[in-house]
CSV table of C-alpha atoms in Angstrom, one decimal:
chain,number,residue,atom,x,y,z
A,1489,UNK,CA,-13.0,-6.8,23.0
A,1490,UNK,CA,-16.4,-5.8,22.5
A,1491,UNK,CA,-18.3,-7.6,19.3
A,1492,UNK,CA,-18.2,-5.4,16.4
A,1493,UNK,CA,-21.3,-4.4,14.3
A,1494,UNK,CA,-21.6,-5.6,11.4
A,1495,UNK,CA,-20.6,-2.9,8.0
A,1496,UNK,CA,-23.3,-3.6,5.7
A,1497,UNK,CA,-20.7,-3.5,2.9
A,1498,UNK,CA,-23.3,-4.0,-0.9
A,1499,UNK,CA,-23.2,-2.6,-3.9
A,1500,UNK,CA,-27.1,-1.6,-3.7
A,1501,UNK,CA,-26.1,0.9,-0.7
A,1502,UNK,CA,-24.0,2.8,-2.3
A,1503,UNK,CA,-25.2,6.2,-3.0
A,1504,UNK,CA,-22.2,8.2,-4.1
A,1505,UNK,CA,-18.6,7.4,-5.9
A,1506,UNK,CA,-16.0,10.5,-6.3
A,1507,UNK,CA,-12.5,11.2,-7.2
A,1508,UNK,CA,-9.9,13.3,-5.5
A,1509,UNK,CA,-6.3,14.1,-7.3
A,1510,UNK,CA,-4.1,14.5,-4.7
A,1511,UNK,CA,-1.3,17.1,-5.4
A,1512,UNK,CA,1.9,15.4,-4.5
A,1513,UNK,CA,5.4,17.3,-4.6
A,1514,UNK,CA,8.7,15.4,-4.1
A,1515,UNK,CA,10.2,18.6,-2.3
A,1516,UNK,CA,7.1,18.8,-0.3
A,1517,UNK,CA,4.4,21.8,-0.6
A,1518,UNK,CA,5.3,25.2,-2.0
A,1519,UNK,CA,4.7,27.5,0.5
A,1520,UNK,CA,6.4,30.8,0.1
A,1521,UNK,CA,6.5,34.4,-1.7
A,1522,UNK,CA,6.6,35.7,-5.2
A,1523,UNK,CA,6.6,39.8,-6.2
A,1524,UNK,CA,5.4,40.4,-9.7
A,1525,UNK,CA,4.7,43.8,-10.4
A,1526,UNK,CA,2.3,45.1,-7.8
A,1527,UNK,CA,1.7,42.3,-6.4
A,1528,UNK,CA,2.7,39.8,-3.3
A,1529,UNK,CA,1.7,36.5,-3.9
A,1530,UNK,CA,2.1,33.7,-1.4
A,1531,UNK,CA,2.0,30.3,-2.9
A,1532,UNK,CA,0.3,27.6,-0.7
A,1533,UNK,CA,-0.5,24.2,-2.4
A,1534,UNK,CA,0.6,21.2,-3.2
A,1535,UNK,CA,0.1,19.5,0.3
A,1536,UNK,CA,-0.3,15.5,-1.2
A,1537,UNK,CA,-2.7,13.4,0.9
A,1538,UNK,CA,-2.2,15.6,3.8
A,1539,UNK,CA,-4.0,18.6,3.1
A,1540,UNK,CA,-7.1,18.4,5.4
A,1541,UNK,CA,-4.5,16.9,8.3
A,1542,UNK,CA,-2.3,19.9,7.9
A,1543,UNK,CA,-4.5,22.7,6.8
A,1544,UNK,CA,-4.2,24.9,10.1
A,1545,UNK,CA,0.0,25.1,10.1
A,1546,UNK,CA,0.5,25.7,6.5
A,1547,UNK,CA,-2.2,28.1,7.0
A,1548,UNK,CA,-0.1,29.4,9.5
A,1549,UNK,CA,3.2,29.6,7.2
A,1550,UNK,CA,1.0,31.2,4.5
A,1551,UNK,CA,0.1,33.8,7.2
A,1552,UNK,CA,3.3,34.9,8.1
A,1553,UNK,CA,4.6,35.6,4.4
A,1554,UNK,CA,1.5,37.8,3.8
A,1555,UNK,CA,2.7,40.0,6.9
A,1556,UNK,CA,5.4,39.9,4.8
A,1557,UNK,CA,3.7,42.1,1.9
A,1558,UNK,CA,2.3,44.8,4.6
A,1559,UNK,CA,-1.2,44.8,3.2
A,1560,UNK,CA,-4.0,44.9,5.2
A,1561,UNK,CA,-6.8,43.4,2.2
A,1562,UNK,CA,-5.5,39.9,1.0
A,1563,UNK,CA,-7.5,37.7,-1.3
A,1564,UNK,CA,-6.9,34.1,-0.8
A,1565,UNK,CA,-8.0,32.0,-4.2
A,1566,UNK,CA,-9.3,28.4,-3.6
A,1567,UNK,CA,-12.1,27.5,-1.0
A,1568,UNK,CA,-10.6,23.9,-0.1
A,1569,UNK,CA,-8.9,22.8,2.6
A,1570,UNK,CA,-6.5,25.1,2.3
A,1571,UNK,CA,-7.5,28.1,1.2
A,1572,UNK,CA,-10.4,27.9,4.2
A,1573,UNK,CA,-8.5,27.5,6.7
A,1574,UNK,CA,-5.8,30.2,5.6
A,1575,UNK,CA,-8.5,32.6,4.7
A,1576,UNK,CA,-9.5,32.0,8.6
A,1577,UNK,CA,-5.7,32.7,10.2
A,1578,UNK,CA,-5.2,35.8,8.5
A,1579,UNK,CA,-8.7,37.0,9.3
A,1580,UNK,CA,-7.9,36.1,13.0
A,1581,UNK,CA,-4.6,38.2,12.8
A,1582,UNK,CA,-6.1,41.2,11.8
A,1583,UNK,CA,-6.4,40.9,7.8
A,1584,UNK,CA,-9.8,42.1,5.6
A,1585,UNK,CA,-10.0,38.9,3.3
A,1586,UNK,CA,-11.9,37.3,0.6
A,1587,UNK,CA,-12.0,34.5,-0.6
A,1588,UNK,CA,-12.5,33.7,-5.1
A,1589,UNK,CA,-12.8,30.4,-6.3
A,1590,UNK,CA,-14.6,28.4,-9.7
A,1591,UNK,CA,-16.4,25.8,-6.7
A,1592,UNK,CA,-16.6,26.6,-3.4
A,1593,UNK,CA,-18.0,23.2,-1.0
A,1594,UNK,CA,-18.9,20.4,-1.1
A,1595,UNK,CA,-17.8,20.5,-4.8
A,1596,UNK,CA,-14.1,21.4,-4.8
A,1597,UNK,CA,-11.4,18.5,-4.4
A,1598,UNK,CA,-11.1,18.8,-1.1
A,1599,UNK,CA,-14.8,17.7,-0.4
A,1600,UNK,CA,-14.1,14.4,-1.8
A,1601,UNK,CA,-10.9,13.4,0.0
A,1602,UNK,CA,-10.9,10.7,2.5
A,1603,UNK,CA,-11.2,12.5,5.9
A,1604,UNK,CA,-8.9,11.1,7.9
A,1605,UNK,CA,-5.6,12.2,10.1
A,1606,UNK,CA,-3.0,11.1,7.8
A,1607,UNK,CA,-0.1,14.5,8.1
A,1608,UNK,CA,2.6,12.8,6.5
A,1609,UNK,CA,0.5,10.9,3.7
A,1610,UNK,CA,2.2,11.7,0.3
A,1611,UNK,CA,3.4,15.1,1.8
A,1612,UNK,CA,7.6,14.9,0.6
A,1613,UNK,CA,9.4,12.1,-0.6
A,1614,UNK,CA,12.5,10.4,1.5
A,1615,UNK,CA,15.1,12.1,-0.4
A,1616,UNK,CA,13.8,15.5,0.3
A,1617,UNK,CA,12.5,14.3,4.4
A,1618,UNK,CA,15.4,15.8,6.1
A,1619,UNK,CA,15.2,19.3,5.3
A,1620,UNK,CA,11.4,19.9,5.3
A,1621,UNK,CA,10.8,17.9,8.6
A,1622,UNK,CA,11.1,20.6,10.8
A,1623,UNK,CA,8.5,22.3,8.6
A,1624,UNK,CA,6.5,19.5,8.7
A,1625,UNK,CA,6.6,19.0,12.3
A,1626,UNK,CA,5.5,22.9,13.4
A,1627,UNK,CA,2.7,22.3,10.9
A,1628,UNK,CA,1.9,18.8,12.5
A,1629,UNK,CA,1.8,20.0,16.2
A,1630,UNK,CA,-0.2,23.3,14.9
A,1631,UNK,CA,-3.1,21.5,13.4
A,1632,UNK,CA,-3.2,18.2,15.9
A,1633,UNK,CA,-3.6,21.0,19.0
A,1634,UNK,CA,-6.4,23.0,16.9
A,1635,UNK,CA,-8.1,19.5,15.6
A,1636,UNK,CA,-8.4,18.9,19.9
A,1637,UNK,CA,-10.8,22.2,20.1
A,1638,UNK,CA,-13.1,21.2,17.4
A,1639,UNK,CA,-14.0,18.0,19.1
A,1640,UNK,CA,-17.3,18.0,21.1
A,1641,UNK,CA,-19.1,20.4,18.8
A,1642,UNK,CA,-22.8,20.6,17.3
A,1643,UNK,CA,-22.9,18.5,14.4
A,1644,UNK,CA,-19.4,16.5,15.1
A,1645,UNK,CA,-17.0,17.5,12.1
A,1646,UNK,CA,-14.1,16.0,13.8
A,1647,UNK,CA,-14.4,12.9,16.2
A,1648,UNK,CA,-12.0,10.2,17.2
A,1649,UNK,CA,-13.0,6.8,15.5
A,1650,UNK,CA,-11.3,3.4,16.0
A,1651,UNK,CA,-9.4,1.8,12.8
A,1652,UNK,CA,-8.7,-1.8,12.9
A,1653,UNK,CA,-5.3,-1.9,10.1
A,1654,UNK,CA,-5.4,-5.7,9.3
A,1655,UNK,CA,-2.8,-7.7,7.4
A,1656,UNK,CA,-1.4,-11.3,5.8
A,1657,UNK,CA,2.0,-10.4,6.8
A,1658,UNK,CA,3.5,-8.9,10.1
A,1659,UNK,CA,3.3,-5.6,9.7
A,1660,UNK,CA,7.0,-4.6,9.3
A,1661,UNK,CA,6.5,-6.4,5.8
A,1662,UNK,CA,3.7,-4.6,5.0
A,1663,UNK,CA,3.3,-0.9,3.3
A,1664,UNK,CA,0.6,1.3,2.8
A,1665,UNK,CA,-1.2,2.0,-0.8
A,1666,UNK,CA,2.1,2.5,-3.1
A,1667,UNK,CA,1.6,2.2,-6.6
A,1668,UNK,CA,4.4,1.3,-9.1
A,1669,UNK,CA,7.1,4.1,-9.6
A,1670,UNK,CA,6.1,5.7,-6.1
A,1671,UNK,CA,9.3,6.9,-4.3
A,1672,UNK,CA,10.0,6.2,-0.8
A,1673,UNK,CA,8.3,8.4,1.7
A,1674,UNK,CA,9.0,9.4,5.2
A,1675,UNK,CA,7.9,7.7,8.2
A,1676,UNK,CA,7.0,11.9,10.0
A,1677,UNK,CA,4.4,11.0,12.2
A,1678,UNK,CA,6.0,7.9,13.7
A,1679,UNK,CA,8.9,9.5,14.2
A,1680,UNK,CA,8.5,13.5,14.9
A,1681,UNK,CA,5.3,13.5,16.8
A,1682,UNK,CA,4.6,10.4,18.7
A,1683,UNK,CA,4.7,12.1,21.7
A,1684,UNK,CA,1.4,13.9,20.9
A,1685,UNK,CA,-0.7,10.9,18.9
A,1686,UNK,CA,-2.2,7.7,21.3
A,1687,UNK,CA,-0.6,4.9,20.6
A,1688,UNK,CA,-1.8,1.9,18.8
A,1689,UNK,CA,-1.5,-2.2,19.8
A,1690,UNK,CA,-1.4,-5.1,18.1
A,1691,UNK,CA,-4.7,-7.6,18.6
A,1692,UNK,CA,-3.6,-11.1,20.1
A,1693,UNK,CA,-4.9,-14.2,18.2
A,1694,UNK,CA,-7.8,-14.8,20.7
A,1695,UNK,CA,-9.4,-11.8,20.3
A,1696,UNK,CA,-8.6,-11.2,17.0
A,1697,UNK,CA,-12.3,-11.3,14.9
A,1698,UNK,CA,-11.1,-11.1,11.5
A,1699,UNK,CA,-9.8,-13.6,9.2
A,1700,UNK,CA,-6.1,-12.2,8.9
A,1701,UNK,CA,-3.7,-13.2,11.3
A,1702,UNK,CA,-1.9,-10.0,12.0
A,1703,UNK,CA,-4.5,-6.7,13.0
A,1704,UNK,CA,-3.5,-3.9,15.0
A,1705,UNK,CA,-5.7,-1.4,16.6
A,1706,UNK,CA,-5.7,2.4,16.9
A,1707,UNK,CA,-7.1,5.5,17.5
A,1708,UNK,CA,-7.7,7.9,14.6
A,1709,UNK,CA,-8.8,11.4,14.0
A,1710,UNK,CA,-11.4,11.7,11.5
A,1711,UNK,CA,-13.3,14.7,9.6
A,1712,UNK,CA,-16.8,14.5,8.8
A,1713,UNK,CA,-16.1,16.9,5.6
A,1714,UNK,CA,-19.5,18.0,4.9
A,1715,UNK,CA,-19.8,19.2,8.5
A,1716,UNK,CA,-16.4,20.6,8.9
A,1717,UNK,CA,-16.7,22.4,5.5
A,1718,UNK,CA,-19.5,24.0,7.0
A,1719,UNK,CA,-17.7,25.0,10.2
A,1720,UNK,CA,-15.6,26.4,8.3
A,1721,UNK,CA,-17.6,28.8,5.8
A,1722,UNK,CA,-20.0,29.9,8.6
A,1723,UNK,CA,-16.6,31.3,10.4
A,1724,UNK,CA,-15.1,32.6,7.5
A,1725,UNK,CA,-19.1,34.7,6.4
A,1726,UNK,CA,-19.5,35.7,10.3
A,1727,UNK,CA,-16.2,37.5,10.3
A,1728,UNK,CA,-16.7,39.2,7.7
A,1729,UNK,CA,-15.5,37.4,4.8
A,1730,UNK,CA,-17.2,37.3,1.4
A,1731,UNK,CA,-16.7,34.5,-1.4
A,1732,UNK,CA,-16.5,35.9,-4.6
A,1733,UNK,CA,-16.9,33.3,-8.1
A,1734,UNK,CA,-13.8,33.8,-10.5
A,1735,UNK,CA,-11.8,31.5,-12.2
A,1736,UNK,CA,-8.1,31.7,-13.5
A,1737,UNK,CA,-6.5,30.7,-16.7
A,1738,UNK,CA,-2.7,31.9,-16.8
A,1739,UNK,CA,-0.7,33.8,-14.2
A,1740,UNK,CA,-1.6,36.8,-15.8
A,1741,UNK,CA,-4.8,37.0,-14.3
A,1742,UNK,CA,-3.1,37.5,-10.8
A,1743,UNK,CA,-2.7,41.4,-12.0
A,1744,UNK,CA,-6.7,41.6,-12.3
A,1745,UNK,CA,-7.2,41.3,-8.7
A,1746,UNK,CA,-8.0,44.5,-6.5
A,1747,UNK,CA,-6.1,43.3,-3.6
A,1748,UNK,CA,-2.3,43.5,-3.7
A,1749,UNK,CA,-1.9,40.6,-1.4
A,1750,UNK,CA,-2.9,37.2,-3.0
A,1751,UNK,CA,-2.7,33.7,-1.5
A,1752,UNK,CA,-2.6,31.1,-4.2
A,1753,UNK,CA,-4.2,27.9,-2.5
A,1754,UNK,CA,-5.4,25.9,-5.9
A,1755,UNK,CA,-3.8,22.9,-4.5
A,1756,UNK,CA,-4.0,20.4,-7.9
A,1757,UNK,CA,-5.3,23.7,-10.0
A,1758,UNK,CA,-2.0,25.2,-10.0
A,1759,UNK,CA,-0.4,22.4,-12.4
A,1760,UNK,CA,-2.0,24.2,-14.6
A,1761,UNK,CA,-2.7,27.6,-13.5
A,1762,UNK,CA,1.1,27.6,-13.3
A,1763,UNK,CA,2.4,25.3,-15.5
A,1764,UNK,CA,4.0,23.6,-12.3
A,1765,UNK,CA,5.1,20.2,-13.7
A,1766,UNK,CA,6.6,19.4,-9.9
A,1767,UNK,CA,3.1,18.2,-9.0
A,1768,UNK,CA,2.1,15.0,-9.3
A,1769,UNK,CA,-1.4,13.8,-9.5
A,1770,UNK,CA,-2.4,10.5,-7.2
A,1771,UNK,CA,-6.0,9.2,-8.6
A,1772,UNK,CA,-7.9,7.9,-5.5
A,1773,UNK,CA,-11.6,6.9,-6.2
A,1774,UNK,CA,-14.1,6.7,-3.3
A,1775,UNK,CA,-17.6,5.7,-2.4
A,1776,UNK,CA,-19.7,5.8,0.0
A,1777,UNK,CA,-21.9,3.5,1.4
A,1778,UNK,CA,-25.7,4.6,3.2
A,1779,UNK,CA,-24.7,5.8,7.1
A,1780,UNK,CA,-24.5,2.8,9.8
A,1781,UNK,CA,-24.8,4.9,13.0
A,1782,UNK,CA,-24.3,1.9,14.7
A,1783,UNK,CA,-20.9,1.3,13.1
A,1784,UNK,CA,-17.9,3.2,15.5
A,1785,UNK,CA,-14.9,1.6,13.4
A,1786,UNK,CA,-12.9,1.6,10.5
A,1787,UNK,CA,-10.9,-1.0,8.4
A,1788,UNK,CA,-7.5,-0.8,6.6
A,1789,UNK,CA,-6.5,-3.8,4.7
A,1790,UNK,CA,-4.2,-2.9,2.6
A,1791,UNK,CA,-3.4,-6.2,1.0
A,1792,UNK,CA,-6.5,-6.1,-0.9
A,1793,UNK,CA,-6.4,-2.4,-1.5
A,1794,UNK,CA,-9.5,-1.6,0.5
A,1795,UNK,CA,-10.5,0.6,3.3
A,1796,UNK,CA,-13.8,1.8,5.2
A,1797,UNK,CA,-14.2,4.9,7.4
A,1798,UNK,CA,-17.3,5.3,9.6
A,1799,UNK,CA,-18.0,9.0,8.5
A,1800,UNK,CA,-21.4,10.9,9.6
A,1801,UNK,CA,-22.2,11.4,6.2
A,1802,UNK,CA,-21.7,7.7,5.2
A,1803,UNK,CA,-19.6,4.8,5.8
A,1804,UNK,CA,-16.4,5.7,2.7
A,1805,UNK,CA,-14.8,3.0,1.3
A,1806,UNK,CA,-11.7,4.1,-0.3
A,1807,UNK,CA,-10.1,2.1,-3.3
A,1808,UNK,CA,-6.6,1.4,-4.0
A,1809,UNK,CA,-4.4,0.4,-6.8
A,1810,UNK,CA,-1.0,0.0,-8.8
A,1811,UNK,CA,-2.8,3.0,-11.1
A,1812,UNK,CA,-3.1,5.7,-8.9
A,1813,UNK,CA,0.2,7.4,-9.0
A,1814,UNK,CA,0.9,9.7,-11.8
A,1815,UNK,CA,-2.7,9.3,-12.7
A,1816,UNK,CA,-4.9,12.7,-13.6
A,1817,UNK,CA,-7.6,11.0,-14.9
A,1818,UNK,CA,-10.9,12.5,-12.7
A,1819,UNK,CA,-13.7,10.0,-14.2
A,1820,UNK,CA,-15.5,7.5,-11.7
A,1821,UNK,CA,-14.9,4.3,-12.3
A,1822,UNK,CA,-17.7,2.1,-11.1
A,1823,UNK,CA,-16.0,-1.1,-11.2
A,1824,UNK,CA,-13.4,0.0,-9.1
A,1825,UNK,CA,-15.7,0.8,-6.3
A,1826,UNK,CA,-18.0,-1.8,-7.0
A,1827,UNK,CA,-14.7,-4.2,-6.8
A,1828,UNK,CA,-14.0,-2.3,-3.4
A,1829,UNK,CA,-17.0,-2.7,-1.6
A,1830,UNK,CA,-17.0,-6.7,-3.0
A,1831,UNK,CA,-13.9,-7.6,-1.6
A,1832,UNK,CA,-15.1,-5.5,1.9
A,1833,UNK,CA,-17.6,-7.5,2.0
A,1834,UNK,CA,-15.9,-10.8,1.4
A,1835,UNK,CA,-13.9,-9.7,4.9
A,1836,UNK,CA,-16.4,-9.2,6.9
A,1837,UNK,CA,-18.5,-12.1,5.7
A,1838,UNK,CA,-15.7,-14.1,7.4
A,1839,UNK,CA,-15.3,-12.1,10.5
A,1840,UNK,CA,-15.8,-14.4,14.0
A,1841,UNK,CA,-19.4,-14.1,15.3
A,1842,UNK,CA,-19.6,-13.3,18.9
């Protein structure tokens, strides 16, 4: 294996921290459509961790209930993830459509999520697997094949990257970032959709240049947000679409709207556009550190709650902790980044020199 550059991993390089509140629902996303009065509204949030990974096949479900409602105007309300790339599908089937949101990128929740391929991250919970994994899979298989044709492009907002998961224990012991009262979640991708992800392999001991004993390497699919966001706005304006600034307080304001045909893509905003109490906030606090162009690979180590991704826009070191689950609270917390990047640093301080 090739020696690895070094990730300049110190505090005086970071030049951003965020939070995203990722909008977890035990029965997985809502994604379906409610008459009241006049109107058709199709409900499409609530998509956990997996909302940029899954964005093009929800946006596909949402597109068939608004056929559905026979209307050929349809205003779709939230410019994230979602709402961007459903606002896209029904303009590409035939639909007049605008977009009304309070932010629009890079400052809506979506912008500060981690970037990364990860379809079944927080998306249902074990007990409710079975019967939304055939949903799951369509929407997997949907957005993996339309992530492929975005590849190549001016500005890179997706790429393939290398991730290096390392560990203290083998990894059948070891989990991913579950904070206490977490239920058990699904293993999708593993098991529904191997067929179309590469494969990953386990590093053997003379080779291996970190100081864990157990790291395993793989491929992963990564979007450089800013980028990507912009891909997607400059498709949504050249068709035609316009983004109008509104922002709703109750349900009631669903009657206000011109268009008959609404999509509701709020994602977190609907626990409390809606009162929906079956989402669940999961904190996650990021930072990023000043770009290493140099640097083709990312880290996961998971037993000290810490990971790096080597995004365009600046290596992101994503925190991790017992907290996060359940947890609405949006305020940065420098110490948890500042602890993050520490304890990166610590690991690569002891990597193996060429």
């Amino acid at each position: 294996m090739s020696p690895l550059k070094r990730i300049e991993a110190r505090p005086d390089r970071i030049v951003t921290m965020n939070v995203c509140t990722r909008p977890f629902r035990a029965q997985g996303p809502r994604i379906e459509l409610e008459k009241a009065g006049a109107k058709s509204i199709v409900h499409n949030y609530g998509h956990g961790g997996s909302g940029w990974s899954l964005s093009w096949g929800t946006a596909v479900l949402a597109k068939s209930l608004v056929a559905e409602a026979m209307n050929k105007e349809v205003a779709v309300i939230g410019c994230g993830a979602i709402g961007l790339t459903t606002a896209i599908q029904c303009q590409r089937a035939g639909y007049k459509v605008k977009i009304y949101a309070k932010e629009r990128p890079p400052y809506v929740r979506s912008s500060f999520a981690t970037g990364i391929w990860s379809p079944d991250s927080r998306i249902v919970d074990l007990a409710h697997a079975d019967s939304f994994a055939q949903k799951w899979e369509m929407m997997a298989r949907i957005s993996f094949r339309r992530y492929q044709t975005l590849l190549g492009l001016t500005g890179t907002p997706v790429e393939w990257t290398t991730i290096f998961r390392a560990s203290d224990t083998p990894f059948s012991e070891t989990g991913h970032y579950e904070a206490k009262g977490e239920p058990a979640y699904p293993t999708f991708e593993r098991d529904l959709i191997g067929d179309i992800t590469p494969r990953s392999w386990d590093i053997p001991a003379h080779m291996n240049p970190f100081p864990v004993p157990y790291v395993r390497r793989y491929p992963l699919l990564m979007f450089n947000i800013s980028e990507y966001s912009r891909v997607l706005m400059g498709e949504f304006i050249q068709n035609g679409g316009e983004i109008v600034t509104r922002e709703l307080t109750s349900p009631s304001d669903f009657a206000n709207f011109d268009e008959n045909t609404l999509v509701n893509c709020t994602g977190y905003g609907a626990r409390t556009l809606l009162g929906d109490d079956s989402i669940t906030p999961v904190r996650g606090q990021t930072c990023k550190l000043i770009p290493q162009p140099e640097v083709k690979y990312g880290i996961q180590y998971f037993n000290k709650h810490v990971s790096v991704y080597p995004r365009r826009d600046g290596l992101l070191v994503q925190a991790g902790g017992d907290h996060d689950f359940g947890n609405p609270a949006a305020n940065i917390d420098p110490e948890e980044s500042l602890s993050a990047v520490a304890r990166l640093a610590d690991f690569i301080a002891a990597m193996k020199t060429a």
